[in-house]
Coordinates of N, CA and C in Angstrom, one line a residue:
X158 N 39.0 -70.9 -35.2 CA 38.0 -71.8 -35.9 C 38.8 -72.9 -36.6
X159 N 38.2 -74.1 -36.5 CA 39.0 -75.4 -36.7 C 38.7 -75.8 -38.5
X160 N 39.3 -75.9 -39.0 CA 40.0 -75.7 -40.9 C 38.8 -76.7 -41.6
X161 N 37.9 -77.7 -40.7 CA 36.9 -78.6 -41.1 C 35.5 -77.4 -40.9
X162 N 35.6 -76.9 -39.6 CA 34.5 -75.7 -39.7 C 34.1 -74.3 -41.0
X163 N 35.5 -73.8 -41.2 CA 35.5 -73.1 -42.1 C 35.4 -74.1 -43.5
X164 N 36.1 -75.0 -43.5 CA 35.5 -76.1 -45.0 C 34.0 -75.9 -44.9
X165 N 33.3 -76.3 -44.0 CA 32.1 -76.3 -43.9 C 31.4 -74.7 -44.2
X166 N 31.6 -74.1 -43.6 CA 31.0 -72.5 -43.7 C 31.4 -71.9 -45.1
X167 N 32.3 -72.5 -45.6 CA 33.0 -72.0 -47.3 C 31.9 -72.7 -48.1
X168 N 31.7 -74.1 -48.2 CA 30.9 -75.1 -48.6 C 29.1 -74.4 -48.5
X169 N 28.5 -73.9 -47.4 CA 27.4 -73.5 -47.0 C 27.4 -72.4 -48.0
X170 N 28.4 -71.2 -47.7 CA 28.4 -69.7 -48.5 C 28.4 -69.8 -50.2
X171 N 29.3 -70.8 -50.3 CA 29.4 -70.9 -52.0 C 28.0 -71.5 -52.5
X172 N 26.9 -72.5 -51.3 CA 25.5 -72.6 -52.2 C 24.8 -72.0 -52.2
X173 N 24.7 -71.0 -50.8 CA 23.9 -70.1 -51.3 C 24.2 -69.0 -52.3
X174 N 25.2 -68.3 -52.4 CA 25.6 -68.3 -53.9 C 25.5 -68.5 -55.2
X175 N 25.3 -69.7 -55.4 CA 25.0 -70.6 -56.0 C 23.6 -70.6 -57.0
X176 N 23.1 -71.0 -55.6 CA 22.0 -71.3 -55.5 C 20.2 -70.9 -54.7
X177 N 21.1 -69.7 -53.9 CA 20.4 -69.4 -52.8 C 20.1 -70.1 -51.6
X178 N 19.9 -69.1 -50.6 CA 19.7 -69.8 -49.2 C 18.5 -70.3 -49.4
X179 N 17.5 -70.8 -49.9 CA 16.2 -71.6 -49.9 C 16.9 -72.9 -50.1
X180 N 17.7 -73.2 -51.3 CA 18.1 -74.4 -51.6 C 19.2 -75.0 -50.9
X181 N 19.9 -74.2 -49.5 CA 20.6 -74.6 -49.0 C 20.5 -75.2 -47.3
X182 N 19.9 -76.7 -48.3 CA 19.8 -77.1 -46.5 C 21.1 -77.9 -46.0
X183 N 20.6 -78.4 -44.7 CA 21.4 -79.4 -44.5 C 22.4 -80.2 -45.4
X184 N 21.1 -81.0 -45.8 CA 21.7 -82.5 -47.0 C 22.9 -81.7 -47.7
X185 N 22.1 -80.7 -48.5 CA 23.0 -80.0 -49.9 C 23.8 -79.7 -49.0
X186 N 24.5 -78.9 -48.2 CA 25.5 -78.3 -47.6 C 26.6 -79.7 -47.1
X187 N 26.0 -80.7 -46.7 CA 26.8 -81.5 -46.3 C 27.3 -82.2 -47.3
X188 N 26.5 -82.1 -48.7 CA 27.2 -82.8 -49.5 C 28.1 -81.7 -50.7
X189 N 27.4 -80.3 -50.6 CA 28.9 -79.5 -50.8 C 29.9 -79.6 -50.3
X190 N 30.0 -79.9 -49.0 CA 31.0 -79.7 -48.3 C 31.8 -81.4 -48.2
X191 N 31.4 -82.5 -48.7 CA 32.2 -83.7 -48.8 C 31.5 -84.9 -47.6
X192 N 30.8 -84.0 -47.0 CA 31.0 -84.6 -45.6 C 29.4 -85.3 -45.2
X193 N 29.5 -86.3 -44.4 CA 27.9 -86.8 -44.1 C 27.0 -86.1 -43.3
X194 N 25.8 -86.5 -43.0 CA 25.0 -85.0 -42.3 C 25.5 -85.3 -41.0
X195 N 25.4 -86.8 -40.3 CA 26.2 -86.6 -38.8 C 27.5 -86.3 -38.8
X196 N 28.2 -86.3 -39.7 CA 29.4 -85.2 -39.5 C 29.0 -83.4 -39.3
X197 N 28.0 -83.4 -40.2 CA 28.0 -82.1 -40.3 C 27.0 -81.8 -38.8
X198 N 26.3 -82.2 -39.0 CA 25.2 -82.1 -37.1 C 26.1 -82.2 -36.0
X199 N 27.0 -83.0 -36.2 CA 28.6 -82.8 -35.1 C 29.2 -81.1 -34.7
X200 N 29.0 -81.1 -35.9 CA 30.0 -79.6 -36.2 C 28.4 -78.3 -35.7
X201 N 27.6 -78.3 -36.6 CA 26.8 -77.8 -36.2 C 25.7 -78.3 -35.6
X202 N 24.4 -78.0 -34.6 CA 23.5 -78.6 -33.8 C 22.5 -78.8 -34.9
X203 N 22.6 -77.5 -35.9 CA 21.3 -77.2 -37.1 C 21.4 -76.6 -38.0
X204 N 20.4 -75.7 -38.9 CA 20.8 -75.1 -40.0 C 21.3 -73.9 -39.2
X205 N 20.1 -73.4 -38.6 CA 20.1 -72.0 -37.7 C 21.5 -71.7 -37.0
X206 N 22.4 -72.6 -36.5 CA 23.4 -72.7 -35.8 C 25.0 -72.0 -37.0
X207 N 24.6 -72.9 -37.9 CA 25.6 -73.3 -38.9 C 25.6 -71.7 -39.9
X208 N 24.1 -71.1 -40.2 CA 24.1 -69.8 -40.6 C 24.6 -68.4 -39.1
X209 N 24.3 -68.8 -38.5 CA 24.6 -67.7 -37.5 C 26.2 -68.1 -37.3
X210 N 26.5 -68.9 -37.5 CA 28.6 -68.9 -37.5 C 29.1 -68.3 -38.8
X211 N 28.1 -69.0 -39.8 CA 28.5 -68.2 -41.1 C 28.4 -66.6 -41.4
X212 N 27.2 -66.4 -40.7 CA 27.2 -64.3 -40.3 C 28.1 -63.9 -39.8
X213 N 28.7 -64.7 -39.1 CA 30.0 -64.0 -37.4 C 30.9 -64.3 -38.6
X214 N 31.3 -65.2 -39.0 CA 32.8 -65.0 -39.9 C 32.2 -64.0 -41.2
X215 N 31.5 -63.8 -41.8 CA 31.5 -63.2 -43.0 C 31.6 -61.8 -42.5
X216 N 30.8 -61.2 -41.1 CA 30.6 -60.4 -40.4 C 31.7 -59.4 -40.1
X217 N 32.7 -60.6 -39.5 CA 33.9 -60.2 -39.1 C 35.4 -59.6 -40.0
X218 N 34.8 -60.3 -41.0 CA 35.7 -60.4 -42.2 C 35.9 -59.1 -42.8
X219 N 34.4 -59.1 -43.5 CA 34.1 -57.8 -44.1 C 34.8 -56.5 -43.3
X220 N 34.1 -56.8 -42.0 CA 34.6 -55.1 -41.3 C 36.4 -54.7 -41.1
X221 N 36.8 -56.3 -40.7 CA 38.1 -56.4 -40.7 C 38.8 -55.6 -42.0
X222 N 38.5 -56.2 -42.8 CA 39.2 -55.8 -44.5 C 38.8 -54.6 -44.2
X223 N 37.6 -54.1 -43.9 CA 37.2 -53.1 -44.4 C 38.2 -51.6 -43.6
X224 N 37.7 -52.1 -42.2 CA 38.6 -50.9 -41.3 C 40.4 -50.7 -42.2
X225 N 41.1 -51.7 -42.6 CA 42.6 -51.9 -42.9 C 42.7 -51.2 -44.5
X226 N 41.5 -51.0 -44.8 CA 41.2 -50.3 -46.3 C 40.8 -49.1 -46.0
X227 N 41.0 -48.4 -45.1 CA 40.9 -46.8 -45.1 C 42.2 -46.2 -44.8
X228 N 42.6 -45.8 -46.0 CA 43.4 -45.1 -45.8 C 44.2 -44.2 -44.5
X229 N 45.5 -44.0 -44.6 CA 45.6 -43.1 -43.4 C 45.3 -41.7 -43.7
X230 N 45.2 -41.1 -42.7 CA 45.1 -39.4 -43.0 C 46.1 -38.8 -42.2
X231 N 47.6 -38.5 -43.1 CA 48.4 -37.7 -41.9 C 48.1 -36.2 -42.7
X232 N 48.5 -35.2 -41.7 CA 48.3 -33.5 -41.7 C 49.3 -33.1 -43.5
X233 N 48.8 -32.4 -43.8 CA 49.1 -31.9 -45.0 C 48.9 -33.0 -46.6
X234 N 48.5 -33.9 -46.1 CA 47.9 -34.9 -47.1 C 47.1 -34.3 -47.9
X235 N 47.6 -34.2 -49.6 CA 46.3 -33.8 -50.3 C 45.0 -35.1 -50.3
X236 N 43.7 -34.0 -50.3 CA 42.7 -34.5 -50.1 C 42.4 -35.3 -51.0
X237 N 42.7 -35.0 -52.4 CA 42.7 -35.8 -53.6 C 42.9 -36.9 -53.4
X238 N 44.2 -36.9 -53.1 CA 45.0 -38.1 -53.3 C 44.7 -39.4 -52.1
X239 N 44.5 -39.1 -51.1 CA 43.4 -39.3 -49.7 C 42.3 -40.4 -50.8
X240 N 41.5 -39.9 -51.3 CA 40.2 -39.9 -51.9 C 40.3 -41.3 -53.2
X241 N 41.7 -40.7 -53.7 CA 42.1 -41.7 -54.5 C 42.7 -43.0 -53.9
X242 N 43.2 -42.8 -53.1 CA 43.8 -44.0 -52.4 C 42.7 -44.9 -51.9
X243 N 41.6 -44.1 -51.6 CA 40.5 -44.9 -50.8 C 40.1 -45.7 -52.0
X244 N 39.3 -45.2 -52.8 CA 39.1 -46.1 -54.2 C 39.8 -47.4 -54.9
X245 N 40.9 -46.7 -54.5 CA 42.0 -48.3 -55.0 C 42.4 -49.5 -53.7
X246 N 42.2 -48.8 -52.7 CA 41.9 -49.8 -51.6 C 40.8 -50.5 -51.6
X247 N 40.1 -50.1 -51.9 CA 38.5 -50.7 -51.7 C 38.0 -51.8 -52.6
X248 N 38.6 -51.7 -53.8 CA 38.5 -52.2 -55.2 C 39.4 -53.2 -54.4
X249 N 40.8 -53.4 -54.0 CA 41.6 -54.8 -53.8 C 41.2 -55.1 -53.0
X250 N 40.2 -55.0 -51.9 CA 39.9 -55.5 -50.7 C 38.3 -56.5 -51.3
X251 N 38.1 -55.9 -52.0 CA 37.0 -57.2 -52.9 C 37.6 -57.8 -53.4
X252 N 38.4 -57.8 -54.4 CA 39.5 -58.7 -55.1 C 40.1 -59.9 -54.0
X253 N 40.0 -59.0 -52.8 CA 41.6 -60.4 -52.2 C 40.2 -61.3 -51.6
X254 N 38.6 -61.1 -51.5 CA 38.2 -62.0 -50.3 C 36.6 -61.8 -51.7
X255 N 36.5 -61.8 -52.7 CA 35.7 -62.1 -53.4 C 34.2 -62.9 -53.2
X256 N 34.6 -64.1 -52.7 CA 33.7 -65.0 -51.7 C 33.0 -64.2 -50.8
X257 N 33.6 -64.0 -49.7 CA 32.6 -63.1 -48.7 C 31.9 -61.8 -49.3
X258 N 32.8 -60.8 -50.5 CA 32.1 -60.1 -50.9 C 31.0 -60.2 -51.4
X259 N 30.7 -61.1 -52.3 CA 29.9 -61.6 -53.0 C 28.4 -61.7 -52.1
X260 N 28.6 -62.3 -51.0 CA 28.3 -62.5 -49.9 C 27.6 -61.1 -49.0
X261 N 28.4 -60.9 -48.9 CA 27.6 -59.7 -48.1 C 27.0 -58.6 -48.8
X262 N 27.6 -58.6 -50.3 CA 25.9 -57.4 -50.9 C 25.0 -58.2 -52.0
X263 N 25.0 -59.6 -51.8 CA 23.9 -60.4 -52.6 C 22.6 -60.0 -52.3
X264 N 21.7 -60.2 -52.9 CA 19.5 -59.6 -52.8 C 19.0 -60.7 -52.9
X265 N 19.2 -61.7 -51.8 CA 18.6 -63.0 -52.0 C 17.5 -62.5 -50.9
X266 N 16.6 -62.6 -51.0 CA 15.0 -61.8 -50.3 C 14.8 -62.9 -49.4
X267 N 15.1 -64.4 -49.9 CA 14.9 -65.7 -48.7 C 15.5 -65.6 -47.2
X268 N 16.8 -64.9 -47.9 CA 17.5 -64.7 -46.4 C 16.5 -64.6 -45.1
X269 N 16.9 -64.7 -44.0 CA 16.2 -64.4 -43.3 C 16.7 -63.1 -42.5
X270 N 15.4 -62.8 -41.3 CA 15.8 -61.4 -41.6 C 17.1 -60.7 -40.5
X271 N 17.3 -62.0 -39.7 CA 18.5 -61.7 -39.2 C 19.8 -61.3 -39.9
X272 N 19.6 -62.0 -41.0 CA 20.7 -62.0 -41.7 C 20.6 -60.2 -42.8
X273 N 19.5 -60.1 -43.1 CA 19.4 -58.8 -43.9 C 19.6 -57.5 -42.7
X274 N 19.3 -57.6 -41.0 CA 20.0 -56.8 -40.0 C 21.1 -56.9 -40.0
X275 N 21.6 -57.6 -40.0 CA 23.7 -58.0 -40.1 C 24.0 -57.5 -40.8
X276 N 23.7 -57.3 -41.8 CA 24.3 -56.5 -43.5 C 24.1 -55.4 -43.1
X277 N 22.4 -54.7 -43.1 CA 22.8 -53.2 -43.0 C 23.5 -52.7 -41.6
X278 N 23.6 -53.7 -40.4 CA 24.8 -53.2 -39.4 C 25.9 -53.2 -39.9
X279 N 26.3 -54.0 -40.6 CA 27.6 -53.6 -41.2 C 27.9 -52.7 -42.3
X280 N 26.6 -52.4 -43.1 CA 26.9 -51.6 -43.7 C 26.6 -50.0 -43.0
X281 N 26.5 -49.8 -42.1 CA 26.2 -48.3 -41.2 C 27.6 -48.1 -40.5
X282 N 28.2 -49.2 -40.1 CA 29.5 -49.1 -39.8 C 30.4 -49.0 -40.8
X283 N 30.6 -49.4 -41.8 CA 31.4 -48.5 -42.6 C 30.8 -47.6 -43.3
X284 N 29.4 -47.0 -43.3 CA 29.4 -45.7 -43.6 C 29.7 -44.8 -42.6
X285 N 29.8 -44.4 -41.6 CA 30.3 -44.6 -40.4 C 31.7 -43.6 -40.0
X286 N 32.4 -44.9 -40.3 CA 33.6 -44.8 -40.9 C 34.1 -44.2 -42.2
X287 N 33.5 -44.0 -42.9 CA 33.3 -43.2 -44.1 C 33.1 -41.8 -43.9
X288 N 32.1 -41.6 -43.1 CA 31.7 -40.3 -42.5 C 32.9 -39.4 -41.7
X289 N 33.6 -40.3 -40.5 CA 34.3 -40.1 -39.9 C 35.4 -39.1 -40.9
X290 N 35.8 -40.3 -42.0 CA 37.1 -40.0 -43.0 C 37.0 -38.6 -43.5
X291 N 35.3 -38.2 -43.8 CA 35.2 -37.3 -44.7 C 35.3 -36.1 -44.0
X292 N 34.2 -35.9 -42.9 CA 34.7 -35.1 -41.8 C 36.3 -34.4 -41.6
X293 N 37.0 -35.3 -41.3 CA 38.5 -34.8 -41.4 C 39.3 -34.2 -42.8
X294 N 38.8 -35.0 -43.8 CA 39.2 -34.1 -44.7 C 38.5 -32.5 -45.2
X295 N 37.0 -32.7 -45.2 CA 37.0 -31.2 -44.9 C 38.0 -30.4 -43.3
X296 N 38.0 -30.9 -42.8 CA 38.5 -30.1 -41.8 C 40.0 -29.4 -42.2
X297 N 40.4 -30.6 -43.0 CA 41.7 -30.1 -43.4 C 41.8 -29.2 -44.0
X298 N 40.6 -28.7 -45.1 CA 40.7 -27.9 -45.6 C 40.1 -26.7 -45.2
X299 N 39.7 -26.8 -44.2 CA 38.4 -25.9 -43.6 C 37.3 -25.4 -44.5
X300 N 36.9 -26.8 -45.0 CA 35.5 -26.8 -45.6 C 34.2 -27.5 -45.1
X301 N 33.2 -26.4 -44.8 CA 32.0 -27.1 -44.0 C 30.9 -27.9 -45.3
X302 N 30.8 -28.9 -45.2 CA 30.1 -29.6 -46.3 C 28.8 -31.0 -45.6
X303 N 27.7 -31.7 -46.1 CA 27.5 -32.4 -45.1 C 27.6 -34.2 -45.4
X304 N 28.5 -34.1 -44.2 CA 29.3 -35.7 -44.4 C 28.4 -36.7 -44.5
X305 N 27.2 -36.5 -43.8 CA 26.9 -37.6 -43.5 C 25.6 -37.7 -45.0
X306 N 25.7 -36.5 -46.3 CA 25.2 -37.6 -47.1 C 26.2 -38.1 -48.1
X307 N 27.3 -37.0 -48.0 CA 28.7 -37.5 -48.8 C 28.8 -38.9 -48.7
X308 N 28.7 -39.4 -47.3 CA 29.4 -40.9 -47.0 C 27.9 -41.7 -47.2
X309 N 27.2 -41.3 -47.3 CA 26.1 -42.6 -48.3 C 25.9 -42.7 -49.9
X310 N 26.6 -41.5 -50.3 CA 26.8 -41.6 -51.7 C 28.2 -42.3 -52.4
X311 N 29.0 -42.0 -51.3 CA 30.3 -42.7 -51.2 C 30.0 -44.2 -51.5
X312 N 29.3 -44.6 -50.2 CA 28.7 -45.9 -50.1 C 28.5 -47.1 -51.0
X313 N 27.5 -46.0 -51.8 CA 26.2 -46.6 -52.5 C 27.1 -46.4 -54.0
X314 N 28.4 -45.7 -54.1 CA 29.1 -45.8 -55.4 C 30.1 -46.9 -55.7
X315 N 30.6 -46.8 -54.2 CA 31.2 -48.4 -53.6 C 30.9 -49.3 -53.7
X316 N 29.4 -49.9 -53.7 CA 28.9 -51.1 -53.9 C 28.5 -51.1 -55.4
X317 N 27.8 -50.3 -55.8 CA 27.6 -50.4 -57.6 C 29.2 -51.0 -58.4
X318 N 30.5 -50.5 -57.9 CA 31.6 -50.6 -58.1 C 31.9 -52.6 -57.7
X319 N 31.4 -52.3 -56.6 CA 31.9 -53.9 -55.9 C 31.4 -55.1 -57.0
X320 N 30.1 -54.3 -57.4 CA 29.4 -55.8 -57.9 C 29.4 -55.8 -59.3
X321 N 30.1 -54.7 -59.7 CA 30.5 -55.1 -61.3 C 32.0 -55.6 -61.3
X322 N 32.3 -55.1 -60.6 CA 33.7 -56.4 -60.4 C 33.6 -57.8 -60.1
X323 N 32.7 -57.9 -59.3 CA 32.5 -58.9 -58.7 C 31.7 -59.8 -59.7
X324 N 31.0 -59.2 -60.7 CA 30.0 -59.6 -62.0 C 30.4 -60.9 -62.7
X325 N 30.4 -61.6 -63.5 CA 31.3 -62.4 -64.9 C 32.1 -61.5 -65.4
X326 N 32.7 -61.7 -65.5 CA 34.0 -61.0 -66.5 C 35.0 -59.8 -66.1
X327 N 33.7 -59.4 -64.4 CA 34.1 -58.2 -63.6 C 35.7 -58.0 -63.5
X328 N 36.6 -59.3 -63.1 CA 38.0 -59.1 -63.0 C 38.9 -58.2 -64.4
X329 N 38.1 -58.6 -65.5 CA 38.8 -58.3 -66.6 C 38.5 -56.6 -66.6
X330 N 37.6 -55.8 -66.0 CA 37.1 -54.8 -66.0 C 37.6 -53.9 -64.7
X331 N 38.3 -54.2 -64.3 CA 39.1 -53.9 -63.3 C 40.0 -52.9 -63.2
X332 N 40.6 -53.1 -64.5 CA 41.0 -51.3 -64.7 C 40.0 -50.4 -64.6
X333 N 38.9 -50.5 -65.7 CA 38.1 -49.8 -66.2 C 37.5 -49.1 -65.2
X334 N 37.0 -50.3 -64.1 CA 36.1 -49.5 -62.9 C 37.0 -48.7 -62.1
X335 N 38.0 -49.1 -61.4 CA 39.2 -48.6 -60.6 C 39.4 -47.3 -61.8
X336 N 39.7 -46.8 -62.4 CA 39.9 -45.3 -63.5 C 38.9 -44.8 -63.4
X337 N 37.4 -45.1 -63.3 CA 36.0 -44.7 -63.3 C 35.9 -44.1 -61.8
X338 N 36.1 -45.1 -60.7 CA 35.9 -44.9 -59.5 C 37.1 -43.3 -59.1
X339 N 38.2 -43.4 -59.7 CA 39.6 -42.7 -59.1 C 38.5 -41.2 -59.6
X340 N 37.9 -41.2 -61.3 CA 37.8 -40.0 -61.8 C 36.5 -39.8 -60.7
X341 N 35.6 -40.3 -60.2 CA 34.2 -40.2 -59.9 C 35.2 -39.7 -58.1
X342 N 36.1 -40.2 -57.3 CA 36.6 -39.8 -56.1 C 37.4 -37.7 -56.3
X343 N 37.9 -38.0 -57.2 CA 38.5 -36.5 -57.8 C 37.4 -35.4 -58.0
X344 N 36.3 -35.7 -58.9 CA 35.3 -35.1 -58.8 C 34.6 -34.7 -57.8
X345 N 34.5 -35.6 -56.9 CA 33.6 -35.2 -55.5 C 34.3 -34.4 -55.0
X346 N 35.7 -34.8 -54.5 CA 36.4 -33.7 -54.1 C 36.6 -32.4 -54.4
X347 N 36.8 -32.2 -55.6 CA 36.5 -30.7 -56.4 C 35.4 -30.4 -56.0
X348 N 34.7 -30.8 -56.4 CA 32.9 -29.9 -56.4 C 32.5 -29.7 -54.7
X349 N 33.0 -30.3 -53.9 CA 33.2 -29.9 -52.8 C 34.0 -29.2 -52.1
X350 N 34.8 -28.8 -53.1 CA 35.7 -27.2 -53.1 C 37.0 -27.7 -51.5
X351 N 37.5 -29.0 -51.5 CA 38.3 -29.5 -50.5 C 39.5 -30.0 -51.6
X352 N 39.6 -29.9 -52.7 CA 40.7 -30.0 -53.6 C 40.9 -30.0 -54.9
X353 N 41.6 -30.1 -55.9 CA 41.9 -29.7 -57.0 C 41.4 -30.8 -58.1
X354 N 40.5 -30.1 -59.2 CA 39.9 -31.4 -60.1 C 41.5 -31.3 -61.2
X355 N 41.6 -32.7 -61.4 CA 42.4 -33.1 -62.1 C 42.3 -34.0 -63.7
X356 N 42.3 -33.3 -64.6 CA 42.2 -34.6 -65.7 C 40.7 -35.0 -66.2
X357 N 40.9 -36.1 -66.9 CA 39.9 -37.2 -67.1 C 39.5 -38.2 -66.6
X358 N 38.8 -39.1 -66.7 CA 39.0 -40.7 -66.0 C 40.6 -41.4 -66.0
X359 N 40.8 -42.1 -65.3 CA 42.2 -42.7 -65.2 C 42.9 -41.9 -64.5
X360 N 43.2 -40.4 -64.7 CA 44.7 -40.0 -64.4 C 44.4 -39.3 -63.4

């Protein structure tokens, strides 16, 4: 993708943001973005065009970071530690791409509805993937437990986490959640009798 398209698709993503996708037409996009509307109708044919490029990259992005944010699992790995590592991955992988995060678990209801299908496909794919993770760690331990609500609770703890980071002031709280998240990953794992509860929050 050519470095004036992505200007353009950074420009489009930061108003709706902003401001929401209702308020983000053409004009305003072209003049977020510096540029005149036949520059921008060059680049894109329409709005419709210009949002479905902006899904494929945000799309792409997300799953990208996301797959590279799961932890490895080699054989004798404590489960804990497994569990914990996922948490503190997950937490920098919003940190390093904030913009798209922001982006993909926003509740703007204007969206349209291709765009609210995109999200929850991507979000079934990393629960998915989540599922997969968890699976293997009971196996490790040879504990039958069932993955597939573990990994929507995982999920759904993941994004509550995402968007207070992601909040005003969220970076400054970044310990606080990352020690919250590590003690809430330790816990699951104990009570699910796949490894050893450790401590308080933080440690």
């Amino acid at each position: 993708m050519s470095a004036r398209r992505d200007q353009i698709l950074d420009a489009a993503r930061d108003l709706v943001l902003r401001e929401g996708y209702a308020q983000a037409s053409m004009h305003a996009i072209a003049r977020a973005a510096g540029l005149t509307r036949p520059a921008l109708y060059a680049e894109f044919g329409d709005r419709d065009a210009l949002f479905t490029a902006l899904l494929d990259r945000e799309e792409e992005r997300a799953l990208t970071m996301a797959a590279a944010a799961f932890p490895e699992i080699r054989p004798g790995t404590d489960p804990t530690a497994i569990a914990v590592e996922a948490a503190d991955l997950f937490l920098d992988m919003v940190l390093a791409a904030p913009g798209t995060w922001r982006f993909v678990l926003m509740r703007d209801q204007a969206l349209p509805p291709s765009a609210h299908e995109r999200v929850a496909r991507g979000r079934m794919a990393l629960r998915e993937r989540s599922e997969a993770m968890i699976r293997i760690i009971a196996a490790m331990a040879e504990r039958e437990l069932d993955a597939e609500l573990v990994s929507y609770t995982a999920i759904s703890t993941s994004e509550t986490a995402a968007r207070l980071l992601l909040a005003e002031g969220g970076t400054q709280r970044r310990d606080a959640i990352a020690s919250t998240l590590r003690w809430i990953a330790r816990r699951a794992v104990a009570t699910a009798g796949i490894g050893e509860a450790s401590g308080g929050a933080g440690r």
